Coordinates of C-alpha atoms in Angstrom, one line a residue:
X136 CA 153.6 -86.6 130.9
X137 CA 155.6 -85.8 133.9
X138 CA 156.9 -82.3 134.4
X139 CA 160.5 -81.1 134.4
X140 CA 162.4 -82.4 137.7
X141 CA 159.8 -85.0 138.6
X142 CA 161.8 -87.0 141.3
X143 CA 162.6 -90.6 140.1
X144 CA 161.9 -89.8 136.6
X145 CA 164.7 -91.0 134.5
X146 CA 165.5 -92.0 130.9
X147 CA 166.9 -95.2 130.2
X148 CA 169.9 -95.1 127.9
X149 CA 168.3 -95.8 124.7
X150 CA 171.6 -96.9 122.7
X151 CA 172.5 -99.3 125.4
X152 CA 169.1 -100.9 125.4
X153 CA 168.9 -100.8 121.5
X154 CA 172.1 -102.6 121.3
X155 CA 171.5 -105.2 123.7
X156 CA 168.3 -106.2 122.0
X157 CA 170.0 -106.5 118.8
X158 CA 173.3 -107.7 120.0
X159 CA 175.3 -105.2 117.7
X160 CA 178.6 -104.5 118.7
X161 CA 179.3 -101.7 116.0
X162 CA 178.6 -98.7 118.0
X163 CA 178.7 -96.6 114.9
X164 CA 175.8 -98.6 113.6
X165 CA 173.8 -98.2 116.6
X166 CA 174.3 -94.7 116.5
X167 CA 173.3 -94.3 112.9
X168 CA 170.3 -96.2 113.2
X169 CA 169.1 -94.6 116.7
X170 CA 169.8 -91.1 115.0
X171 CA 167.7 -92.3 112.2
X172 CA 164.8 -93.6 114.5
X173 CA 164.9 -90.3 116.3
X174 CA 164.8 -87.8 113.1
X175 CA 167.7 -86.2 111.4
X176 CA 167.6 -83.1 113.8
X177 CA 169.0 -84.9 116.5
X178 CA 172.4 -85.3 115.0
X179 CA 172.7 -82.6 112.4
X180 CA 172.5 -79.5 114.1
X181 CA 175.8 -77.6 114.4
X182 CA 176.8 -74.4 115.6
X183 CA 179.8 -72.9 113.5
X184 CA 181.7 -69.6 114.6
X185 CA 181.8 -67.4 111.4
X186 CA 182.6 -64.1 113.3
X187 CA 185.7 -63.3 111.2
X188 CA 184.5 -64.6 107.9
X189 CA 181.1 -62.8 108.4
X190 CA 183.1 -59.4 108.7
X191 CA 182.6 -58.6 112.4
X192 CA 185.5 -57.2 113.4
X193 CA 184.9 -55.6 117.0
X194 CA 186.7 -55.5 120.3
X195 CA 184.7 -54.5 123.4
X196 CA 186.7 -52.1 125.6
X197 CA 185.8 -52.6 129.3
X198 CA 187.8 -49.5 130.1
X199 CA 190.4 -51.5 132.5
X200 CA 193.3 -49.7 133.7
X201 CA 194.3 -52.1 136.5
X202 CA 192.0 -50.0 138.9
X203 CA 189.4 -52.8 139.2
X204 CA 186.6 -50.4 139.1
X205 CA 183.0 -52.2 139.4
X206 CA 181.9 -51.6 135.8
X207 CA 184.7 -53.1 134.1
X208 CA 183.5 -56.6 134.8
X209 CA 179.9 -56.0 133.4
X210 CA 180.6 -56.3 129.5
X211 CA 177.9 -54.9 127.3
X212 CA 175.0 -56.4 125.1
X213 CA 174.1 -56.9 121.5
X214 CA 171.0 -56.7 119.3
X215 CA 169.8 -58.5 116.3
X216 CA 167.6 -55.9 114.6
X217 CA 166.6 -54.7 111.0
X218 CA 167.6 -51.0 111.0
X219 CA 167.2 -50.7 107.0
X220 CA 163.8 -52.8 106.5
X221 CA 165.4 -55.1 103.8
X222 CA 164.1 -58.1 105.7
X223 CA 167.5 -58.9 107.0
X224 CA 168.9 -58.9 110.3
X225 CA 171.6 -56.5 111.0
X226 CA 173.7 -56.3 114.4
X227 CA 174.4 -53.5 116.8
X228 CA 177.2 -53.6 119.6
X229 CA 177.5 -51.1 122.4
X230 CA 180.9 -50.4 123.2
X231 CA 182.8 -49.0 126.4
X232 CA 185.8 -46.6 127.4
X233 CA 188.3 -46.0 129.9
X234 CA 187.0 -44.9 133.2
X235 CA 189.8 -42.9 134.2
X236 CA 193.0 -41.4 132.8
X237 CA 191.6 -40.5 129.4
X238 CA 191.9 -42.1 126.2
X239 CA 191.0 -45.6 125.3
X240 CA 187.8 -44.8 123.8
X241 CA 185.6 -47.6 122.2
X242 CA 183.2 -46.9 119.4
X243 CA 180.0 -48.6 119.2
X244 CA 179.3 -50.5 115.8
X245 CA 176.3 -51.1 113.5
X246 CA 177.0 -54.1 110.9
X247 CA 174.8 -54.0 108.1
X248 CA 173.9 -57.6 106.8
X249 CA 174.8 -57.9 102.9
X250 CA 172.2 -60.9 102.5
X251 CA 175.1 -63.2 101.9
X252 CA 176.5 -64.5 105.0
X253 CA 178.5 -61.5 105.4
X254 CA 178.2 -57.8 107.3
X255 CA 179.7 -54.5 106.7
X256 CA 180.4 -51.9 109.3
X257 CA 178.3 -48.9 108.5
X258 CA 178.6 -47.2 112.1
X259 CA 180.0 -44.0 110.9
X260 CA 177.6 -43.2 108.0
X261 CA 174.7 -44.3 110.2
X262 CA 175.8 -41.8 112.7
X263 CA 176.2 -44.5 115.5
X264 CA 180.1 -44.4 115.8
X265 CA 179.3 -43.2 119.4
X266 CA 181.8 -43.1 122.4
X267 CA 180.3 -43.6 125.5
X268 CA 180.2 -46.2 128.2
X269 CA 177.4 -48.3 126.5
X270 CA 176.0 -51.2 128.2
X271 CA 172.3 -52.3 127.4
X272 CA 170.2 -52.0 124.0
X273 CA 166.9 -52.2 123.1
X274 CA 165.5 -51.5 119.6
X275 CA 161.9 -50.7 118.5
X276 CA 160.0 -48.4 116.3
X277 CA 159.0 -46.1 119.1
X278 CA 157.5 -43.4 116.8
X279 CA 155.6 -45.8 114.5
X280 CA 156.9 -44.3 111.4
X281 CA 158.0 -47.8 110.1
X282 CA 161.7 -48.2 110.9
X283 CA 163.7 -49.4 114.2
X284 CA 165.1 -47.0 116.6
X285 CA 167.7 -47.6 119.2
X286 CA 168.1 -46.9 123.0
X287 CA 171.6 -47.7 124.4
X288 CA 172.0 -47.7 128.3
X289 CA 175.1 -47.4 130.3
X290 CA 176.8 -44.9 132.6
X291 CA 174.6 -42.2 132.2
X292 CA 173.2 -40.5 130.5
X293 CA 171.6 -43.2 128.1
X294 CA 171.0 -42.5 124.6
X295 CA 167.9 -42.7 122.2
X296 CA 168.7 -42.7 118.6
X297 CA 165.9 -42.1 116.2
X298 CA 166.2 -43.8 113.0
X299 CA 165.5 -41.4 110.0
X300 CA 164.9 -43.9 107.3
X301 CA 167.7 -42.9 105.4
X302 CA 170.5 -45.2 106.8
X303 CA 171.1 -42.7 109.4
X304 CA 170.4 -42.2 113.1
X305 CA 169.8 -39.0 115.0
X306 CA 170.4 -38.7 119.0
X307 CA 167.4 -37.4 120.3
X308 CA 168.0 -38.3 124.0
X309 CA 167.4 -34.5 125.2
X310 CA 164.5 -33.5 123.0
X311 CA 162.6 -36.5 124.0
X312 CA 162.8 -35.9 127.7
X313 CA 164.8 -39.3 128.3
X314 CA 168.5 -39.5 129.5
X315 CA 168.6 -41.7 132.5
X316 CA 171.4 -40.4 134.4
X317 CA 172.1 -43.5 136.4
X318 CA 174.3 -46.7 135.9
X319 CA 171.6 -48.2 133.3
X320 CA 171.7 -51.9 132.5
X321 CA 168.6 -53.6 130.6
X322 CA 166.1 -51.8 129.0
X323 CA 163.1 -52.9 127.1
X324 CA 160.4 -50.9 125.0
X325 CA 156.7 -51.9 125.9
X326 CA 153.4 -50.6 125.8
X327 CA 152.3 -50.8 129.5
X328 CA 148.8 -48.7 129.0
X329 CA 148.3 -50.4 125.6
X330 CA 147.7 -47.0 123.9
X331 CA 149.7 -48.0 120.7
X332 CA 152.4 -46.1 121.7
X333 CA 155.9 -47.8 123.1
X334 CA 156.9 -46.7 126.4
X335 CA 160.4 -47.6 127.9
X336 CA 161.6 -49.3 130.9
X337 CA 165.2 -48.8 132.0
X338 CA 167.0 -50.9 134.9
X339 CA 169.7 -49.3 136.9
X340 CA 172.3 -51.1 138.7
X341 CA 174.0 -49.4 142.1
X342 CA 175.4 -45.9 142.9
X343 CA 178.7 -46.2 141.5
X344 CA 181.2 -43.6 140.4
X345 CA 184.9 -43.4 140.1
X346 CA 184.8 -41.2 143.3
X347 CA 182.9 -43.3 145.4
X348 CA 184.6 -46.7 144.2
X349 CA 185.2 -49.1 147.4
X350 CA 188.1 -51.3 148.0
X351 CA 187.6 -54.8 148.0
X352 CA 190.0 -58.0 148.2
X353 CA 189.9 -61.5 147.5
X354 CA 193.1 -62.3 149.4
X355 CA 193.4 -59.4 151.8
X356 CA 196.4 -58.1 149.8
X357 CA 195.4 -57.2 146.2
X358 CA 192.5 -55.1 145.4
X359 CA 189.8 -57.1 143.5
X360 CA 186.2 -56.6 141.9
X361 CA 183.7 -55.7 144.4
X362 CA 180.2 -57.4 144.3
X363 CA 177.2 -55.0 144.4
X364 CA 176.7 -55.5 148.0
X365 CA 178.7 -52.4 149.4
X366 CA 176.6 -50.2 147.2
X367 CA 173.5 -48.5 147.5
X368 CA 170.8 -49.8 144.8
X369 CA 168.9 -47.4 142.2
X370 CA 165.5 -47.4 141.1
X371 CA 164.5 -48.6 137.8
X372 CA 162.9 -46.0 135.7
X373 CA 159.4 -46.1 133.5
X374 CA 159.2 -43.5 130.9
X375 CA 155.9 -43.2 129.4
X376 CA 155.6 -42.2 125.6
X377 CA 153.5 -39.0 125.2
X378 CA 153.0 -39.6 121.1
X379 CA 154.7 -36.4 120.1
X380 CA 158.4 -37.6 120.3
X381 CA 158.6 -36.9 124.1
X382 CA 158.7 -39.3 127.1
X383 CA 157.6 -38.6 130.6
X384 CA 159.2 -40.2 134.0
X385 CA 156.1 -42.2 135.7
X386 CA 158.1 -44.5 137.8
X387 CA 156.7 -43.0 141.0
X388 CA 152.9 -42.9 139.7
X389 CA 153.3 -46.5 138.5
X390 CA 154.4 -47.6 141.9
X391 CA 157.8 -48.6 140.6
X392 CA 160.4 -46.4 142.6
X393 CA 162.3 -48.6 144.7
X394 CA 165.7 -47.7 145.4
X395 CA 166.7 -51.2 147.0
X396 CA 166.9 -52.7 143.3
X397 CA 170.0 -53.6 141.8
X398 CA 168.7 -54.4 138.3
X399 CA 170.6 -56.3 135.5
X400 CA 168.0 -58.3 133.6
X401 CA 164.6 -57.1 132.5
X402 CA 161.7 -59.1 131.2
X403 CA 158.5 -58.0 129.7
X404 CA 155.8 -60.8 129.5
X405 CA 152.1 -61.7 130.6
X406 CA 152.8 -64.2 133.4
X407 CA 148.9 -64.3 134.3
X408 CA 147.4 -64.1 130.9
X409 CA 145.3 -60.8 131.5
X410 CA 146.6 -59.2 128.3
X411 CA 148.3 -56.7 130.5
X412 CA 152.3 -56.9 130.1
X413 CA 154.0 -57.5 133.5
X414 CA 157.6 -56.5 134.3
X415 CA 160.1 -58.7 135.9
X416 CA 163.4 -57.6 137.4
X417 CA 166.5 -59.9 137.7
X418 CA 168.4 -58.3 140.5
X419 CA 172.1 -58.9 141.8
X420 CA 172.2 -60.0 145.4
X421 CA 168.6 -58.5 145.9
X422 CA 165.3 -60.2 145.8
X423 CA 163.8 -60.3 142.0
X424 CA 160.9 -58.2 141.5
X425 CA 157.6 -59.0 139.7
X426 CA 155.5 -55.9 139.0
X427 CA 152.0 -57.0 137.8
X428 CA 150.1 -54.8 135.7
X429 CA 146.8 -53.6 137.2
X430 CA 145.7 -52.2 133.9
X431 CA 145.2 -48.5 135.4
X432 CA 148.9 -47.4 134.7
X433 CA 150.1 -48.7 138.2
X434 CA 151.9 -52.0 139.0
X435 CA 151.7 -54.3 142.1
X436 CA 155.0 -56.0 143.2
X437 CA 153.8 -59.4 143.6
X438 CA 157.7 -61.2 143.6
X439 CA 157.6 -63.0 147.1
X440 CA 153.8 -64.1 146.8
X441 CA 154.9 -65.6 143.0
X442 CA 158.0 -67.5 144.4
X443 CA 160.4 -65.7 142.2
X444 CA 162.0 -63.4 144.6
X445 CA 164.3 -65.7 146.3
X446 CA 165.9 -69.4 146.0
X447 CA 164.6 -72.3 147.4
X448 CA 166.4 -71.6 150.5
X449 CA 165.3 -68.2 150.9
X450 CA 168.4 -66.4 149.7
X451 CA 168.6 -63.6 147.3
X452 CA 170.8 -64.6 144.4
X453 CA 173.2 -62.8 141.8
X454 CA 170.8 -62.7 139.3
X455 CA 171.8 -61.8 135.7
X456 CA 170.0 -62.5 132.4
X457 CA 166.5 -63.3 132.3
X458 CA 163.9 -64.7 129.9
X459 CA 160.3 -66.5 129.7
X460 CA 159.1 -69.0 127.2
X461 CA 156.3 -71.4 127.3
X462 CA 158.7 -74.5 127.2
X463 CA 156.2 -77.3 128.2
X464 CA 153.5 -75.7 126.1
X465 CA 151.2 -75.3 129.0
X466 CA 149.9 -72.0 127.8
X467 CA 151.5 -70.2 130.5
X468 CA 155.1 -68.4 130.2
X469 CA 157.7 -69.8 132.5
X470 CA 161.1 -67.9 133.5
X471 CA 164.6 -68.8 133.2
X472 CA 167.2 -66.7 135.2
X473 CA 171.1 -66.7 135.1
X474 CA 172.8 -66.6 138.4
X475 CA 176.5 -66.3 139.8
X476 CA 178.5 -69.3 140.2
X477 CA 177.7 -72.0 142.9
X478 CA 174.2 -70.6 142.5
X479 CA 172.8 -72.6 139.5
X480 CA 170.4 -71.7 136.8
X481 CA 166.8 -70.6 137.9
X482 CA 164.0 -72.5 136.0
X483 CA 160.9 -71.0 137.6
X484 CA 157.9 -73.2 136.1
X485 CA 154.5 -71.3 135.8
X486 CA 151.8 -73.2 138.1
X487 CA 149.1 -71.3 136.4
X488 CA 147.7 -69.7 139.7
X489 CA 150.2 -66.9 140.0
X490 CA 152.9 -69.0 141.4
X491 CA 156.2 -70.2 140.1
X492 CA 158.2 -73.2 141.5
X493 CA 162.0 -73.5 140.8
X494 CA 162.6 -77.0 138.8
X495 CA 166.3 -76.2 138.1
X496 CA 167.4 -78.1 141.4
X497 CA 165.7 -81.3 140.6
X498 CA 166.5 -81.3 136.6
X499 CA 169.5 -81.3 134.3
X500 CA 169.8 -77.5 134.2
X501 CA 170.6 -77.0 137.8
X502 CA 173.5 -79.3 138.6
X503 CA 174.8 -78.7 135.0
X504 CA 175.2 -74.9 136.0
X505 CA 176.1 -74.8 139.5
X506 CA 179.7 -73.5 138.7
X507 CA 178.8 -71.3 135.9
X508 CA 178.3 -67.6 136.2
X509 CA 175.5 -67.3 133.9
X510 CA 175.0 -63.7 132.1
X511 CA 173.0 -64.3 128.8
X512 CA 170.1 -66.7 129.0
X513 CA 167.0 -67.3 126.7
X514 CA 164.7 -69.8 125.5
X515 CA 164.6 -70.8 121.7
X516 CA 164.3 -73.9 119.4
X517 CA 167.6 -74.4 118.2
X518 CA 166.7 -77.6 116.2
X519 CA 162.8 -76.3 115.1
X520 CA 161.4 -79.7 116.7
X521 CA 158.6 -77.6 118.3
X522 CA 159.9 -77.4 122.0
X523 CA 161.8 -74.5 123.7
X524 CA 165.5 -75.4 124.4
X525 CA 167.8 -73.2 126.7
X526 CA 170.9 -71.3 125.8
X527 CA 173.1 -69.6 128.6
X528 CA 176.4 -67.4 128.1
X529 CA 178.9 -67.9 130.9
X530 CA 182.1 -66.1 132.2
X531 CA 183.2 -64.9 135.6
X532 CA 184.0 -61.6 136.8
X533 CA 187.2 -62.0 138.4
X534 CA 190.2 -62.9 136.2
X535 CA 192.0 -64.7 139.1
X536 CA 189.1 -66.6 140.6
X537 CA 190.8 -69.8 140.0
X538 CA 193.3 -68.8 143.0
X539 CA 190.4 -68.8 145.5
X540 CA 188.1 -71.5 143.7
X541 CA 189.7 -74.0 141.9
X542 CA 186.7 -75.6 140.1
X543 CA 185.6 -72.1 138.9
X544 CA 187.2 -70.5 135.7
X545 CA 187.2 -67.0 134.4
X546 CA 186.6 -67.9 130.9
X547 CA 183.8 -70.5 130.7
X548 CA 181.9 -72.4 127.8
X549 CA 178.4 -71.8 126.8
X550 CA 175.9 -74.4 127.6
X551 CA 172.9 -75.4 125.5
X552 CA 169.9 -77.7 126.6
X553 CA 167.7 -79.6 124.5
X554 CA 164.2 -79.9 125.4
X555 CA 162.9 -83.4 125.3
X556 CA 159.2 -82.8 124.7
X557 CA 158.4 -80.5 127.8
X558 CA 159.4 -83.3 130.2
X559 CA 162.9 -82.7 130.8
X560 CA 166.1 -81.0 129.5
X561 CA 169.3 -82.8 128.3
X562 CA 172.7 -80.9 128.1
X563 CA 173.5 -80.7 124.5
X564 CA 176.4 -78.5 123.9
X565 CA 179.2 -81.0 122.7
X566 CA 176.8 -82.7 120.4
X567 CA 176.4 -79.2 118.3
X568 CA 180.2 -79.1 117.7
X569 CA 183.1 -77.6 119.6
X570 CA 182.6 -74.1 118.7
X571 CA 179.8 -73.5 121.0
X572 CA 182.0 -74.8 123.9
X573 CA 184.9 -72.8 123.6
X574 CA 185.6 -70.9 126.9
X575 CA 185.1 -67.3 126.8
X576 CA 184.4 -64.4 129.1
X577 CA 180.7 -64.2 127.6
X578 CA 178.3 -61.6 128.8
X579 CA 175.3 -60.8 126.5
X580 CA 173.7 -63.1 124.1
X581 CA 171.0 -62.9 121.6
X582 CA 169.4 -65.2 118.9
X583 CA 168.3 -64.5 115.3
X584 CA 168.1 -65.9 111.9
X585 CA 170.7 -63.4 110.1
X586 CA 171.0 -65.9 107.1
X587 CA 167.1 -66.1 106.6
X588 CA 167.4 -70.0 106.2
X589 CA 164.8 -70.5 109.1
X590 CA 166.9 -71.8 112.0
X591 CA 168.0 -69.6 114.7
X592 CA 171.9 -68.3 114.9
X593 CA 173.5 -66.9 118.1
X594 CA 175.1 -63.7 119.0
X595 CA 177.3 -63.7 122.1
X596 CA 179.2 -60.6 123.3
X597 CA 182.3 -60.6 125.7
X598 CA 183.9 -58.5 128.4
X599 CA 187.2 -56.8 126.9
X600 CA 187.2 -59.2 123.9
X601 CA 185.5 -59.9 120.7
X602 CA 181.9 -61.2 120.0
X603 CA 180.9 -64.3 118.7
X604 CA 178.7 -64.8 115.7
X605 CA 177.5 -68.7 115.7
X606 CA 175.8 -69.8 112.8
X607 CA 173.1 -72.9 113.1
X608 CA 173.7 -75.4 110.3
X609 CA 171.1 -78.0 110.0
X610 CA 168.4 -76.8 112.4
X611 CA 166.1 -76.2 109.2
X612 CA 166.0 -80.1 108.7
X613 CA 163.0 -79.5 110.4
X614 CA 160.1 -77.6 109.3
X615 CA 159.2 -74.1 110.7
X616 CA 157.3 -70.8 110.5
X617 CA 158.4 -67.3 111.1
X618 CA 155.9 -64.4 111.8
X619 CA 156.5 -60.7 111.7
X620 CA 153.7 -58.6 113.1
X621 CA 152.6 -54.9 111.8
X622 CA 150.4 -53.2 113.9
X623 CA 147.8 -50.3 113.1
X624 CA 145.9 -49.6 116.1
X625 CA 148.5 -51.2 118.2
X626 CA 152.3 -50.4 118.1
X627 CA 153.8 -50.9 114.8
X628 CA 156.3 -53.8 115.9
X629 CA 153.0 -55.5 117.6
X630 CA 155.3 -55.7 120.9
X631 CA 152.9 -57.1 123.5
X632 CA 151.1 -59.4 121.1
X633 CA 150.5 -63.3 121.6
X634 CA 150.8 -65.3 118.8
X635 CA 149.5 -69.1 118.9
X636 CA 150.5 -71.3 116.2
X637 CA 148.0 -74.7 115.5
X638 CA 149.7 -77.1 113.6
X639 CA 149.0 -80.8 112.7
X640 CA 150.9 -81.9 115.6
X641 CA 151.1 -79.1 118.2
X642 CA 149.8 -75.9 119.6
X643 CA 152.7 -73.3 120.4
X644 CA 152.7 -69.7 122.1
X645 CA 155.0 -67.0 121.6
X646 CA 154.9 -63.5 123.0
X647 CA 156.4 -60.4 120.8
X648 CA 158.9 -58.5 123.5
X649 CA 162.0 -56.8 123.6
X650 CA 164.5 -57.0 126.3
X651 CA 165.5 -60.2 128.0
X652 CA 168.5 -61.9 128.0
X653 CA 171.5 -60.0 129.6
X654 CA 171.5 -56.3 128.3
X655 CA 170.5 -57.7 124.7
X656 CA 167.9 -58.1 122.1
X657 CA 166.9 -60.9 120.0
X658 CA 164.9 -60.7 116.6
X659 CA 161.3 -59.3 117.2
X660 CA 160.2 -62.0 114.6
X661 CA 158.8 -65.2 116.0
X662 CA 160.1 -68.4 114.9
X663 CA 158.2 -71.6 115.4
X664 CA 159.6 -75.1 115.0
X665 CA 157.1 -77.5 113.6
X666 CA 159.1 -80.6 113.7
X667 CA 157.7 -83.1 111.3
X668 CA 154.3 -81.2 111.0
X669 CA 153.4 -80.9 107.3
X670 CA 150.8 -78.2 107.8
X671 CA 150.0 -75.3 109.7
X672 CA 146.1 -75.0 110.8
X673 CA 145.9 -71.6 111.8
X674 CA 148.0 -68.5 113.2
X675 CA 146.0 -66.6 115.9
X676 CA 147.2 -63.4 117.0
X677 CA 145.9 -61.5 120.2
X678 CA 146.9 -57.8 119.5
X679 CA 147.7 -55.2 122.5
X680 CA 144.7 -53.2 121.0
X681 CA 142.5 -55.9 122.1
X682 CA 141.8 -57.1 118.3
X683 CA 141.7 -61.0 118.0
X684 CA 143.0 -62.0 114.3
X685 CA 143.3 -65.4 112.6
X686 CA 145.3 -66.4 109.4
X687 CA 144.3 -69.7 107.9
X688 CA 146.6 -72.5 106.7
X689 CA 149.8 -70.6 105.8
X690 CA 152.5 -72.2 104.1
X691 CA 155.1 -73.6 106.0
X692 CA 158.9 -73.0 105.8
X693 CA 158.6 -69.0 105.4
X694 CA 158.4 -65.9 107.1
X695 CA 155.2 -64.3 106.9
X696 CA 154.0 -60.6 107.7
X697 CA 150.7 -60.4 109.2
X698 CA 149.3 -56.6 109.4
X699 CA 146.6 -55.8 112.3
X700 CA 143.2 -56.1 110.5
X701 CA 144.7 -56.9 107.3
X702 CA 146.0 -59.6 105.3

């Protein structure tokens, strides 16, 4: 099997060859026969926008007043998470507000899943109708009490909301010792020291305020939005969970203090398979950073040595969203990064020796994303065939970019790339219908099975407009298994666990993590597409505590909850 991007590797056009051999002129018949040969999942998956009908009535307020302040371009993220433990994914959307002049306050929103395809806005009753300039979001059970808490980043201070288990949240930012005061972007819960308590990593962007805003112009006459380059960077922060509801800032002690960073995307993953969670930071116009966990409370920065700091020509790119996944079933997690327009997507293949190679320039995903400005990005298996596909949410930051770059637009379509059995990707957006390809000014993106039918739906947030909820119709034509972990000695969510699913046709690996994409959070449950496999042989879990656990022969097409050391 040749890897993605192998020079000279090409697929023949199978429809044309099939038509020639059978001498059939009716192309519709050829398409139908070929789809039957490939399996129904090839043609039947459609993404349908259901935002309004699902009851999601939300408008993002970017605070724009004509001043063209830098944060106005950034948007906000979104999260799929189950806040009330009813087994159905709910949705949280941070919001912004005016940066100058008062008024125009946006309110963040929590939408409760009604279990019938619709949602109800419960923001006020839940205590989350908050008015801050919110940006990123991470959800996890930081206090191990059995329910999901929320951390919301933004133009400081950030906020930690403790879930009280009664449908309400309480702001415990000050009492917890948190409240990052800087320009907070992506955030992620992780157990970096594997003590069973979830710690918190918060990325910061630049040193910006209304008072130090810098004048920039595209045409030399009118003010435009600045890039981050004129501003000083700000270090990300690592907060250690002390176990009594309090956190301490251990950034410097952990060797993570670095004020050259301009972080937008945070990824927590085990890149070298040593069972310790590593941290990767997608930096905007600065080299990306990869901090290898040394297992002693400290990290070592290895981004340049690992080959992920720069592009192939040695340049730092405008990196935004980020994710990791074992898309070729090698057993190692590769990295996906969304970049600025004219820079194309990064697809860093894990070479299994502590080194990555960017396959994007020589594969479909590179040229297809050259003109896109990609914010949200993630790996997921949209058709449940057992191979991780790629989704990107795109949109420019300058609303009149078309005046100076004719081929680049402000609103841009999403892109979906189908994984062809680990060998290469095919751009597949239009094959799933027209809704996915509708141009929007997208920012955050997350996936989750909100209707509990097995296949993965998509949430896309926008800058200054409404989010988009896209329902997957037909992905569950293939078989699947979803896994939820419940830690005992490990943290309650099992974050940092590796799960291996062995079926009659494949061996797949998943990693439980928060963060990723752009300022957003996808479901914590792991969904494994099984394709035509009729049987799962085993599910193997490597918990952060070091415990190994095996579940033999679970039934397929269901969600299973696995308790550490239990059933």
